[in-house]
XYZ file of C-alpha atoms in Angstrom:
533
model
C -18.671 -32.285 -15.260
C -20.151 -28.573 -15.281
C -16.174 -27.494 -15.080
C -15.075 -29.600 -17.633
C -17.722 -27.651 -20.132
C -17.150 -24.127 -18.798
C -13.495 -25.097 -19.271
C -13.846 -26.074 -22.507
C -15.898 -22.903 -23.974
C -13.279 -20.774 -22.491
C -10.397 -22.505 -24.067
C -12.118 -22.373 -27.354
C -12.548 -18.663 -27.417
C -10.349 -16.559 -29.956
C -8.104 -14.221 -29.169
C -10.343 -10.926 -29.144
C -12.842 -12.974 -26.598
C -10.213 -13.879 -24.459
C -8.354 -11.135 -24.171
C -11.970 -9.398 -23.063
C -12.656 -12.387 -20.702
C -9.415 -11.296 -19.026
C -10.124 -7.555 -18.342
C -13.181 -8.710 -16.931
C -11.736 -11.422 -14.947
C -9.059 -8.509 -13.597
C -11.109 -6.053 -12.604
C -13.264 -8.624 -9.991
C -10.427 -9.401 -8.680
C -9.554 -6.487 -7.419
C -13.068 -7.161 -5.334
C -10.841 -9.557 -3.015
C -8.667 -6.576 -2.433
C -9.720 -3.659 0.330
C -12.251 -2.806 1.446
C -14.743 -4.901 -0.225
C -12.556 -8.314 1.150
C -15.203 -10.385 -1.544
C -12.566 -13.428 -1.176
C -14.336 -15.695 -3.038
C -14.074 -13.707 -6.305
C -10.585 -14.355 -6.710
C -10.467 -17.963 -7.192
C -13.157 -17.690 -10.092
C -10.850 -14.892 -11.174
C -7.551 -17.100 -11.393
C -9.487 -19.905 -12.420
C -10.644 -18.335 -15.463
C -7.403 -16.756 -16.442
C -5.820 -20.609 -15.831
C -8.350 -21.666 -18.327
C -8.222 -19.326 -20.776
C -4.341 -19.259 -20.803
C -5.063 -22.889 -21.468
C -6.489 -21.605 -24.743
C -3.960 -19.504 -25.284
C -1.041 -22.044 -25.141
C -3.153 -24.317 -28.202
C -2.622 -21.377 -30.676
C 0.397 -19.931 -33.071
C 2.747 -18.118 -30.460
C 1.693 -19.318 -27.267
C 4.504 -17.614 -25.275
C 3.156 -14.245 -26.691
C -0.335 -15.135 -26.399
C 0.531 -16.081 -22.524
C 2.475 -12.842 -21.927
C -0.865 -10.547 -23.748
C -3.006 -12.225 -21.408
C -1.936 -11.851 -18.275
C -1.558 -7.900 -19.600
C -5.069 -7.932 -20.063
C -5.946 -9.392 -17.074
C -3.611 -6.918 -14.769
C -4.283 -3.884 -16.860
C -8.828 -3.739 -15.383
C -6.926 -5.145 -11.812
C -4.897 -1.747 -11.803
C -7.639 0.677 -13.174
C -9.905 -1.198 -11.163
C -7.904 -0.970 -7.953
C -6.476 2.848 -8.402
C -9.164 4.520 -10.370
C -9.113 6.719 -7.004
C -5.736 8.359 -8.450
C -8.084 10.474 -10.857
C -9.498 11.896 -7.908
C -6.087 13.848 -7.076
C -6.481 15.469 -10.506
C -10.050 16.493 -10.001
C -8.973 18.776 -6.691
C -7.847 20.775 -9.562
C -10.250 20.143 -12.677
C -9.512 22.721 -14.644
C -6.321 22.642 -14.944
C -5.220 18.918 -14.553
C -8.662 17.158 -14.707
C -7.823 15.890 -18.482
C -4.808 14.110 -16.956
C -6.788 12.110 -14.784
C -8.063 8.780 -17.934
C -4.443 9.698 -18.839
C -3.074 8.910 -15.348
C -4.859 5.924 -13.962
C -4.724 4.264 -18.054
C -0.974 4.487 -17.931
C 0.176 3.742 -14.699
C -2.555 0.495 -15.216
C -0.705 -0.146 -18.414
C 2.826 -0.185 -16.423
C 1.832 -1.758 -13.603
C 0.089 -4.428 -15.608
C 3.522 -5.654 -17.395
C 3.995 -7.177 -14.058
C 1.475 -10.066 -14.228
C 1.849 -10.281 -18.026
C 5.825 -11.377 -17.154
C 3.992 -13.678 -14.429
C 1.803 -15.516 -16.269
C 4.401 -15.693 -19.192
C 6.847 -17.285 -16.612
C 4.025 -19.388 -15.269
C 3.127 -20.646 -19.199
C 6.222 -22.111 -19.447
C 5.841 -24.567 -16.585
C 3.808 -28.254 -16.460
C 0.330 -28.063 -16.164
C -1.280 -28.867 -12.935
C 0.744 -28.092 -9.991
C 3.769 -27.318 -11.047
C 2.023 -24.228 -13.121
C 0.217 -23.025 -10.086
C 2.885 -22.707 -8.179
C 4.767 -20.761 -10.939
C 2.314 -18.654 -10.904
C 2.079 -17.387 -7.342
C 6.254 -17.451 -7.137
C 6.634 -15.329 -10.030
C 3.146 -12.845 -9.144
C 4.784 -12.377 -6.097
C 8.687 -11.740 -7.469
C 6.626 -9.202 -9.727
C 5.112 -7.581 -6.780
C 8.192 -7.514 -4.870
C 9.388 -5.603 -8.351
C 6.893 -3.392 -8.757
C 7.757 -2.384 -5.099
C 11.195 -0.727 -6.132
C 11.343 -0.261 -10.135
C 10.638 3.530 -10.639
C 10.767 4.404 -7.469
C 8.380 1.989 -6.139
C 4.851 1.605 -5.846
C 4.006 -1.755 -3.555
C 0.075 -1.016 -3.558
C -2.595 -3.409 -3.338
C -0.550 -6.306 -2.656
C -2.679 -9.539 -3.245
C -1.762 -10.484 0.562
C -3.917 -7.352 1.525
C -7.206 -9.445 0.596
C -6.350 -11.161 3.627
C -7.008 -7.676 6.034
C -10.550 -9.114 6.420
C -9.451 -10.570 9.821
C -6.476 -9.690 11.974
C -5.835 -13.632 12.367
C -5.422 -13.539 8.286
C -2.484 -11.371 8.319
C -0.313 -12.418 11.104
C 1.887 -14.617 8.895
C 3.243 -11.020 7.589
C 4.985 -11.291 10.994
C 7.144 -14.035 10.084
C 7.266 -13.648 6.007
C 5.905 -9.918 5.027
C 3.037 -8.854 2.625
C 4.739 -10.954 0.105
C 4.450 -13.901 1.915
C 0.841 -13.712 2.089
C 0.927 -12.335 -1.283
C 2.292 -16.147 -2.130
C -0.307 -18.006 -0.473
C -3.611 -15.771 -2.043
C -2.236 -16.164 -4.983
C -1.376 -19.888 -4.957
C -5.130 -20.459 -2.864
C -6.903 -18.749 -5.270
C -5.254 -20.653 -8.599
C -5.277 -24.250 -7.026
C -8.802 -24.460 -7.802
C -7.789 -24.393 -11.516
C -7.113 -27.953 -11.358
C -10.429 -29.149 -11.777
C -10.693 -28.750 -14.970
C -8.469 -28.428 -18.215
C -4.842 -28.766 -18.746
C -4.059 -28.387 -15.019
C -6.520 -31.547 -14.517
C -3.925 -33.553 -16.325
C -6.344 -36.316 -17.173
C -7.270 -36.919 -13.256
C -10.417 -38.573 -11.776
C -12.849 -36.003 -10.439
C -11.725 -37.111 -7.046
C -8.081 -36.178 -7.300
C -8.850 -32.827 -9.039
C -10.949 -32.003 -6.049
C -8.165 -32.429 -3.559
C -5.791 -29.216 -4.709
C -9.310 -27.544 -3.993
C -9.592 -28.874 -0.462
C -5.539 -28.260 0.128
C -6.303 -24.708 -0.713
C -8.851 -24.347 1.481
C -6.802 -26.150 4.382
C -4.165 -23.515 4.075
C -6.495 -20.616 4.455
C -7.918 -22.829 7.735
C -4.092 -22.749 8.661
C -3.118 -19.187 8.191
C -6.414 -18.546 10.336
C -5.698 -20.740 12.985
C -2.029 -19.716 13.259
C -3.051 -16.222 13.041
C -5.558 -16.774 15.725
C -2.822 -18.546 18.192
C -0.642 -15.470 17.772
C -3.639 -13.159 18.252
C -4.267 -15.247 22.077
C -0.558 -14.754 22.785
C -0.917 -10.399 22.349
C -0.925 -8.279 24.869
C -4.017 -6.876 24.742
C -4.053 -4.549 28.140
C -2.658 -1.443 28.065
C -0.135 -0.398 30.299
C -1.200 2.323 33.103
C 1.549 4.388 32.572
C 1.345 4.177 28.495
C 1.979 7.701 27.108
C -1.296 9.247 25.908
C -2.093 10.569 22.577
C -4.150 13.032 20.335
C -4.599 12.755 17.103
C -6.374 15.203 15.028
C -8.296 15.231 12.312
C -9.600 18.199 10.510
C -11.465 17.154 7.724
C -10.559 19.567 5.360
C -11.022 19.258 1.837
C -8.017 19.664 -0.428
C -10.010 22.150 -2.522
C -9.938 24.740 0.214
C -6.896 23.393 2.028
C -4.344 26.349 1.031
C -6.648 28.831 0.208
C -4.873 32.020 1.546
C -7.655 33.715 2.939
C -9.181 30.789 4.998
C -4.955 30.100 6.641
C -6.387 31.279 10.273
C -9.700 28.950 10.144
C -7.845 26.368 9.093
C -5.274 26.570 12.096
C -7.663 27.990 14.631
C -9.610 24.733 14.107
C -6.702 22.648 14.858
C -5.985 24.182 17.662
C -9.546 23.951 18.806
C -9.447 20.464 18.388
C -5.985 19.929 20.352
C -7.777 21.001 23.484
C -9.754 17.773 23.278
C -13.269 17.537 25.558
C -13.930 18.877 28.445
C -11.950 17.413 31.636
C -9.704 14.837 29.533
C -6.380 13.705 30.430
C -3.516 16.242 29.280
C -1.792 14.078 26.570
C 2.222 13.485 25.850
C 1.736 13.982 22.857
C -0.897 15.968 19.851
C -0.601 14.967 16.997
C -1.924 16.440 13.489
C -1.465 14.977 9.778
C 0.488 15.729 6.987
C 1.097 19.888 5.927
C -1.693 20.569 8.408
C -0.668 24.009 8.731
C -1.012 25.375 5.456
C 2.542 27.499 5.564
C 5.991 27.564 4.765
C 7.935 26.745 8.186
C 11.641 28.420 7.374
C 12.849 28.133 11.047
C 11.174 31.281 11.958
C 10.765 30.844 15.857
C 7.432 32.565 15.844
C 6.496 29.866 13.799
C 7.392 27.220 15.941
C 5.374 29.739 18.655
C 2.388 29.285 16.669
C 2.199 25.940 16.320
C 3.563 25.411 20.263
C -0.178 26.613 21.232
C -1.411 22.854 20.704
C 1.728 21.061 22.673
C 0.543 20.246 26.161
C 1.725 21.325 28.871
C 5.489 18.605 28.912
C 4.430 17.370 26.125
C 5.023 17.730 22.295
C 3.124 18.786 19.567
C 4.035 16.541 16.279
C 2.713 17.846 12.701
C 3.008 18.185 8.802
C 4.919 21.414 7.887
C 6.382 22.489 4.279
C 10.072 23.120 5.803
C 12.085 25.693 3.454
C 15.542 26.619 3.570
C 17.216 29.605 2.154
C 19.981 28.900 -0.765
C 23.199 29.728 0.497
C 24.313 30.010 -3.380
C 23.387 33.267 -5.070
C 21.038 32.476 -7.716
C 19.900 29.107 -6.534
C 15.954 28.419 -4.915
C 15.801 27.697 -1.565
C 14.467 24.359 -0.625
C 11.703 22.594 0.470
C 11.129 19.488 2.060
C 7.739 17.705 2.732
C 8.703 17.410 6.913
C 7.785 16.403 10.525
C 8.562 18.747 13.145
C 7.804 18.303 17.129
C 8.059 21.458 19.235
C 7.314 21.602 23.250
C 4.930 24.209 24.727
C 7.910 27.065 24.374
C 8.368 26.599 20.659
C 11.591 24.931 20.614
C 11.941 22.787 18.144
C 12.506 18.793 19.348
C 12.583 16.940 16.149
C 12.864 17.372 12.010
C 12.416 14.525 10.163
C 11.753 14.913 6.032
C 10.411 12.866 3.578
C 12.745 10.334 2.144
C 10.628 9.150 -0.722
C 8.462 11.535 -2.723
C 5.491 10.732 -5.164
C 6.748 11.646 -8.769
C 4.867 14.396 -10.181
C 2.915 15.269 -6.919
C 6.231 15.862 -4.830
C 8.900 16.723 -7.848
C 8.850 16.155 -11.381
C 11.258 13.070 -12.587
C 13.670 14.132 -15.592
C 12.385 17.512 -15.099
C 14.354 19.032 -17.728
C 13.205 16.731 -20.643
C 9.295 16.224 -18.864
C 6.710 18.622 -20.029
C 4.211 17.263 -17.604
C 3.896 19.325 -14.851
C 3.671 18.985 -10.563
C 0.172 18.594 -9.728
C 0.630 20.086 -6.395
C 0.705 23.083 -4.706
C 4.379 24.941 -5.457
C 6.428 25.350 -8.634
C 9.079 24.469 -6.631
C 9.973 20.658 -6.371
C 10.357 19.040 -2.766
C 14.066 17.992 -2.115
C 14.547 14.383 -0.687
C 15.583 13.322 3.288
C 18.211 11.336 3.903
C 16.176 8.360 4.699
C 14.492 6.784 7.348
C 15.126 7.624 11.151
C 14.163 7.598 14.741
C 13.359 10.476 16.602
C 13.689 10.700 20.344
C 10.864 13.035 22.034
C 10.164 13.567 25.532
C 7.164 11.159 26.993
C 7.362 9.038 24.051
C 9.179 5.587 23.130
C 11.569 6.343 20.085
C 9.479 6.535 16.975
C 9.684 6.122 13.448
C 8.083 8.860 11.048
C 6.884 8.383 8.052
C 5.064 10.790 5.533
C 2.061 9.140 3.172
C 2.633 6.698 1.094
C 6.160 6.164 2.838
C 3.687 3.495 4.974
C 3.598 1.514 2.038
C 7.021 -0.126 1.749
C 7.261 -3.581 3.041
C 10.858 -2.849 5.339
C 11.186 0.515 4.503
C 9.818 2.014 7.735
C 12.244 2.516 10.191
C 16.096 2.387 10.271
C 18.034 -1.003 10.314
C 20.716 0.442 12.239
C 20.958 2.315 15.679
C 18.015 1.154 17.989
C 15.177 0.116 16.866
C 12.098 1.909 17.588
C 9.042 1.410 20.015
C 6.538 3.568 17.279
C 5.614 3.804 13.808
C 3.991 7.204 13.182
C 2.762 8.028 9.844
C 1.403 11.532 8.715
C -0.707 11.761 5.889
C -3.480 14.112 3.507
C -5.571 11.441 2.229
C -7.911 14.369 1.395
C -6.116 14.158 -2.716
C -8.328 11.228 -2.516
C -11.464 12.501 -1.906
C -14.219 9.182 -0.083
C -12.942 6.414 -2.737
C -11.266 3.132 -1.919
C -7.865 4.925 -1.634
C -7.839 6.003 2.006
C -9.389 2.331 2.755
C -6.119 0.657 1.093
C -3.307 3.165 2.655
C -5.019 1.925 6.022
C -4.707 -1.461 5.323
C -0.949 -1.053 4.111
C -0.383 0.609 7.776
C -2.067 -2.102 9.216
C 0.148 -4.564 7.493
C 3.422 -2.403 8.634
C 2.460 -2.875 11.867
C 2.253 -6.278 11.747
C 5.716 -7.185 9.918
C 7.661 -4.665 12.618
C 5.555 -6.237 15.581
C 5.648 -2.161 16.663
C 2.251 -0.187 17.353
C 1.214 2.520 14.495
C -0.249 5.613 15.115
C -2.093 7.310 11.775
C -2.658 10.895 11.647
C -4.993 11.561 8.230
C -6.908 15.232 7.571
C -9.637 13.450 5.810
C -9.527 10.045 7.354
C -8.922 7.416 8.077
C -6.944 8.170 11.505
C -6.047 5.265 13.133
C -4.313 4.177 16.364
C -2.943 0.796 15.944
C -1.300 -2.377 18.101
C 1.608 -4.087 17.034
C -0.225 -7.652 15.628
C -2.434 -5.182 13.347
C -5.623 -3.988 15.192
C -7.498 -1.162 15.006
C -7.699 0.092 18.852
C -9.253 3.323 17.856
C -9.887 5.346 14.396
C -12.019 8.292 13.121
C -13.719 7.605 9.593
C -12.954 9.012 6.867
C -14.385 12.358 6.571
C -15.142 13.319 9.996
C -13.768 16.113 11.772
C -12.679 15.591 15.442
C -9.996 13.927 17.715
C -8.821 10.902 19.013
C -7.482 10.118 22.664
C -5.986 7.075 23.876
C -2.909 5.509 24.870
C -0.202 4.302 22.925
C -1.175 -0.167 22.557
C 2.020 -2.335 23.875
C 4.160 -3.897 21.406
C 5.217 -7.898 20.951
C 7.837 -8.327 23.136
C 10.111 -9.451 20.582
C 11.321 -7.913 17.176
C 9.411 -10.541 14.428
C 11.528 -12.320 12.261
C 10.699 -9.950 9.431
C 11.948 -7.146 10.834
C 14.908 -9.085 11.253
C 15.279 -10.341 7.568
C 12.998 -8.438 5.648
C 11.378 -9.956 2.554
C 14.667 -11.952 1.507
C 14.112 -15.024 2.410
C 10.910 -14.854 0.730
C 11.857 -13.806 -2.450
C 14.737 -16.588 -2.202
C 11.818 -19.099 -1.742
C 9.763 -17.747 -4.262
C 13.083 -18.071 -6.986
C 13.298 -21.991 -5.791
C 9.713 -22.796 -6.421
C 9.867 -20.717 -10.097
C 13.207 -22.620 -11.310
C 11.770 -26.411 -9.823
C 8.467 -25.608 -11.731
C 10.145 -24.567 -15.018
C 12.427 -27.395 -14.232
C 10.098 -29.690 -14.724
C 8.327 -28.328 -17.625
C 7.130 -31.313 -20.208
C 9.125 -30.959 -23.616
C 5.879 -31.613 -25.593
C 6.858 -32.219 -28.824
C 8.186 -35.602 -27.620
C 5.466 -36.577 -25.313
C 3.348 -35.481 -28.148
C 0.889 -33.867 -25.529
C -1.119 -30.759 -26.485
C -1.976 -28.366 -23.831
């Protein structure tokens, strides 16, 4: 059997040639991921690292050799999917553009200790089934890690591959990211089993069938997906408050250039006028620090800015927010914030970032860290309370969220007080110049959207900004690098809260922890079935 062969020169390769196998083998994988969607590279992508772990386990140190592996194999995944990271340290070549190999090599490195502890877990399970399944519980408990250890980083989840199709994803309703996370991972590994350890001696005919299960669960998530999709609410209401978002398009190189401040605003505000003889808005809406200024509560600030809020309506933006030090001696300081103002100025709403990007936003262990902040400002952004809902005229209650705060399975709106009707996320996805990263943060929203069974409107300078329904579809968007505005109304909402955003990812992780301990449970104590892997 062709399997059984290409199985067996894999196994037999040394340690140098696998180890090289498995950077190779992790950086297609991340082909699967967005916005490329190639799905069918990931299953020749698990089942080669299935194959040559099978290798592995037949030499001195097999635990070690597992754990090296699956390093290997995450380490390309990582620089693969976030070589885009460079391209925040390139805004500023000169003086941070050696950082950049430094950067995306390290974080890859970090990140990658998460499938090495996977696949290590997985090694010590039974081949066949019992492996597979190790292996997708304890990928996703390592996502689910790597979503909160050092302050969190949850990107390029493996259930993203499934953003090819809105039907794909609408299991995130009921389980999360994760969830899916689970089932690409197991899908893509179950394959392994025909050839190799994981075969366990079967007829071709039985190692086919984990093949054909795998490709009836991907059948069932679309189906299931699709019978949600026919249950949305797809018209939108007449009375449905009407946005604009707007997108300036301007490149982080010239963003806070002092001397180009007025273009930069006058554009916005050009834009907020929208075409000729549309419908006023409740609501304009611009990205992340559009306004390149310091807003310290100075009302003719808030006047400035009130020159884009329609007439009863709001306008919501991106501001620097700065407060003066009421302790002699100490800096005053600055939050990364959302304000709304009406047409007079007054200000509505503050809401400020809760979670900041080390080194971008503030420098961790700043005292001990010689590496500097690689953005605009000595002075390190302080940290909002948390997440919140703001109440704004002409609007349901919303959720705000700055960046990469879009990213955090559960972490975008508040679990107590009443829950809101809108996700609205702010962002400058200009740092990452026309690479894959702006694709990805989309997708993430997308995902959000779907797990809180609440709209999400995207506001990006660059692109990509999106307005977006509650079961995860893109109603309207502007692509990435185009200057102009988007009008519509804000999409209905399931009628119901999903059962994630009642539980979050707990019962997930719970199942995952079941399906690691029974597969380790039932390991095979080989040196008395005298077996070799």
């Amino acid at each position: 059997m062709m399997f059984d062969r290409v199985h067996a020169r894999l196994a037999a390769l040394g340690a140098r040639a696998r180890s090289v196998l498995a950077f190779v083998a992790g950086a297609l994988s991340v082909l699967a991921l967005p916005p490329v969607h190639a799905l069918p590279v990931l299953p020749a992508a698990m089942m080669a690292l299935l194959w040559l772990l099978d290798g592995a386990l037949a030499r001195a140190r097999p635990r070690s050799n597992a754990f090296v592996l699956g390093w290997c194999f995450g380490f390309d995944h990582f620089v693969a999917g976030l070589y885009w990271i460079a391209n925040a340290l390139l805004v500023d070549a000169e003086r941070f553009g050696w950082l950049a190999p430094i950067a995306v090599a390290g974080l890859s490195a970090y990140f990658a200790l998460f499938p090495a502890a996977a696949l290590w877990a997985a090694s010590f399970a039974r081949p066949g089934l019992p492996r597979i399944a190790a292996l997708a519980a304890a990928w996703t408990l390592g996502e689910m890690a790597r979503g909160v250890a050092l302050t969190g980083f949850p990107w390029n989840p493996m259930g993203s591959a499934l953003a090819v199709h809105p039907a794909l994803i609408q299991g995130a309703a009921w389980g999360g990211v994760y969830a899916l996370s689970f089932a690409v991972v197991l899908m893509a590994a179950l394959p392994a089993t025909l050839a190799g350890a994981n075969a366990s001696g079967q007829p071709v005919r039985a190692r086919i069938v984990p093949s054909l299960a795998a490709a009836l669960l991907f059948a069932g998530l679309f189906a299931g997906g699709a019978a949600r999709l026919a249950g949305a609410r797809d018209a939108t209401p007449a009375d449905a408050p009407g946005l604009r978002i707007v997108q300036g398009a301007i490149p982080q190189q010239v963003k806070w250039q002092p001397d180009l401040v007025r273009q930069h605003f006058g554009l916005y505000l050009r834009l907020s006028r929208g075409e000729p003889g549309a419908a006023t808005p409740a609501a304009v809406i611009w990205p992340e620090t559009a306004v390149p200024a310091v807003f310290d509560g100075a009302p003719e600030f808030a006047r400035a800015i009130a020159q884009a809020a329609p007439e009863g309506g709001v306008l919501i933006t991106g501001v620097v927010r700065r407060e003066s030090s009421r302790t002699p001696g100490r800096p005053a300081a600055s939050w990364n914030s959302i304000v709304a103002v009406d047409a007079s100025g007054r200000v509505l709403g503050v809401y400020d970032k809760h979670h900041l990007v080390p080194f971008g936003e503030y420098v961790p262990f700043a005292r001990f860290n010689p590496l500097p902040k690689l953005t605009e400002g000595r002075v390190d952004f302080s940290a909002g309370p948390g997440p919140r809902t703001l109440a704004l005229p002409g609007l349901p209650a919303l959720s705000p969220l700055v960046c990469y705060e879009a990213i955090f399975p559960g972490e975008v709106a508040a679990r107590s007080g009443p829950r809101p009707g809108l996700l609205l996320n702010l962002t400058n996805d200009a740092w990452f110049g026309r690479a894959t990263g702006p694709y990805q943060h989309l997708v993430a929203a997308r995902l959000r959207a779907v797990e809180e069974g609440l709209p999400l409107v995207r506001a990006a300078n660059t692109g990509i900004s999106a307005v977006i329904d509650g079961w995860g579809r893109v109603r309207r968007s502007l692509p990435l690098g185009m200057r102009g505005d988007i009008d519509a109304q804000l999409p209905p909402a399931p009628a119901q809260p999903t059962v994630f955003a009642r539980f979050g990812s707990l019962p997930v992780a719970a199942f995952c922890i079941l399906i690691l301990l029974a597969a380790l449970a039932r390991r095979r104590d080989q040196s008395t079935t005298g077996n070799k892997i």
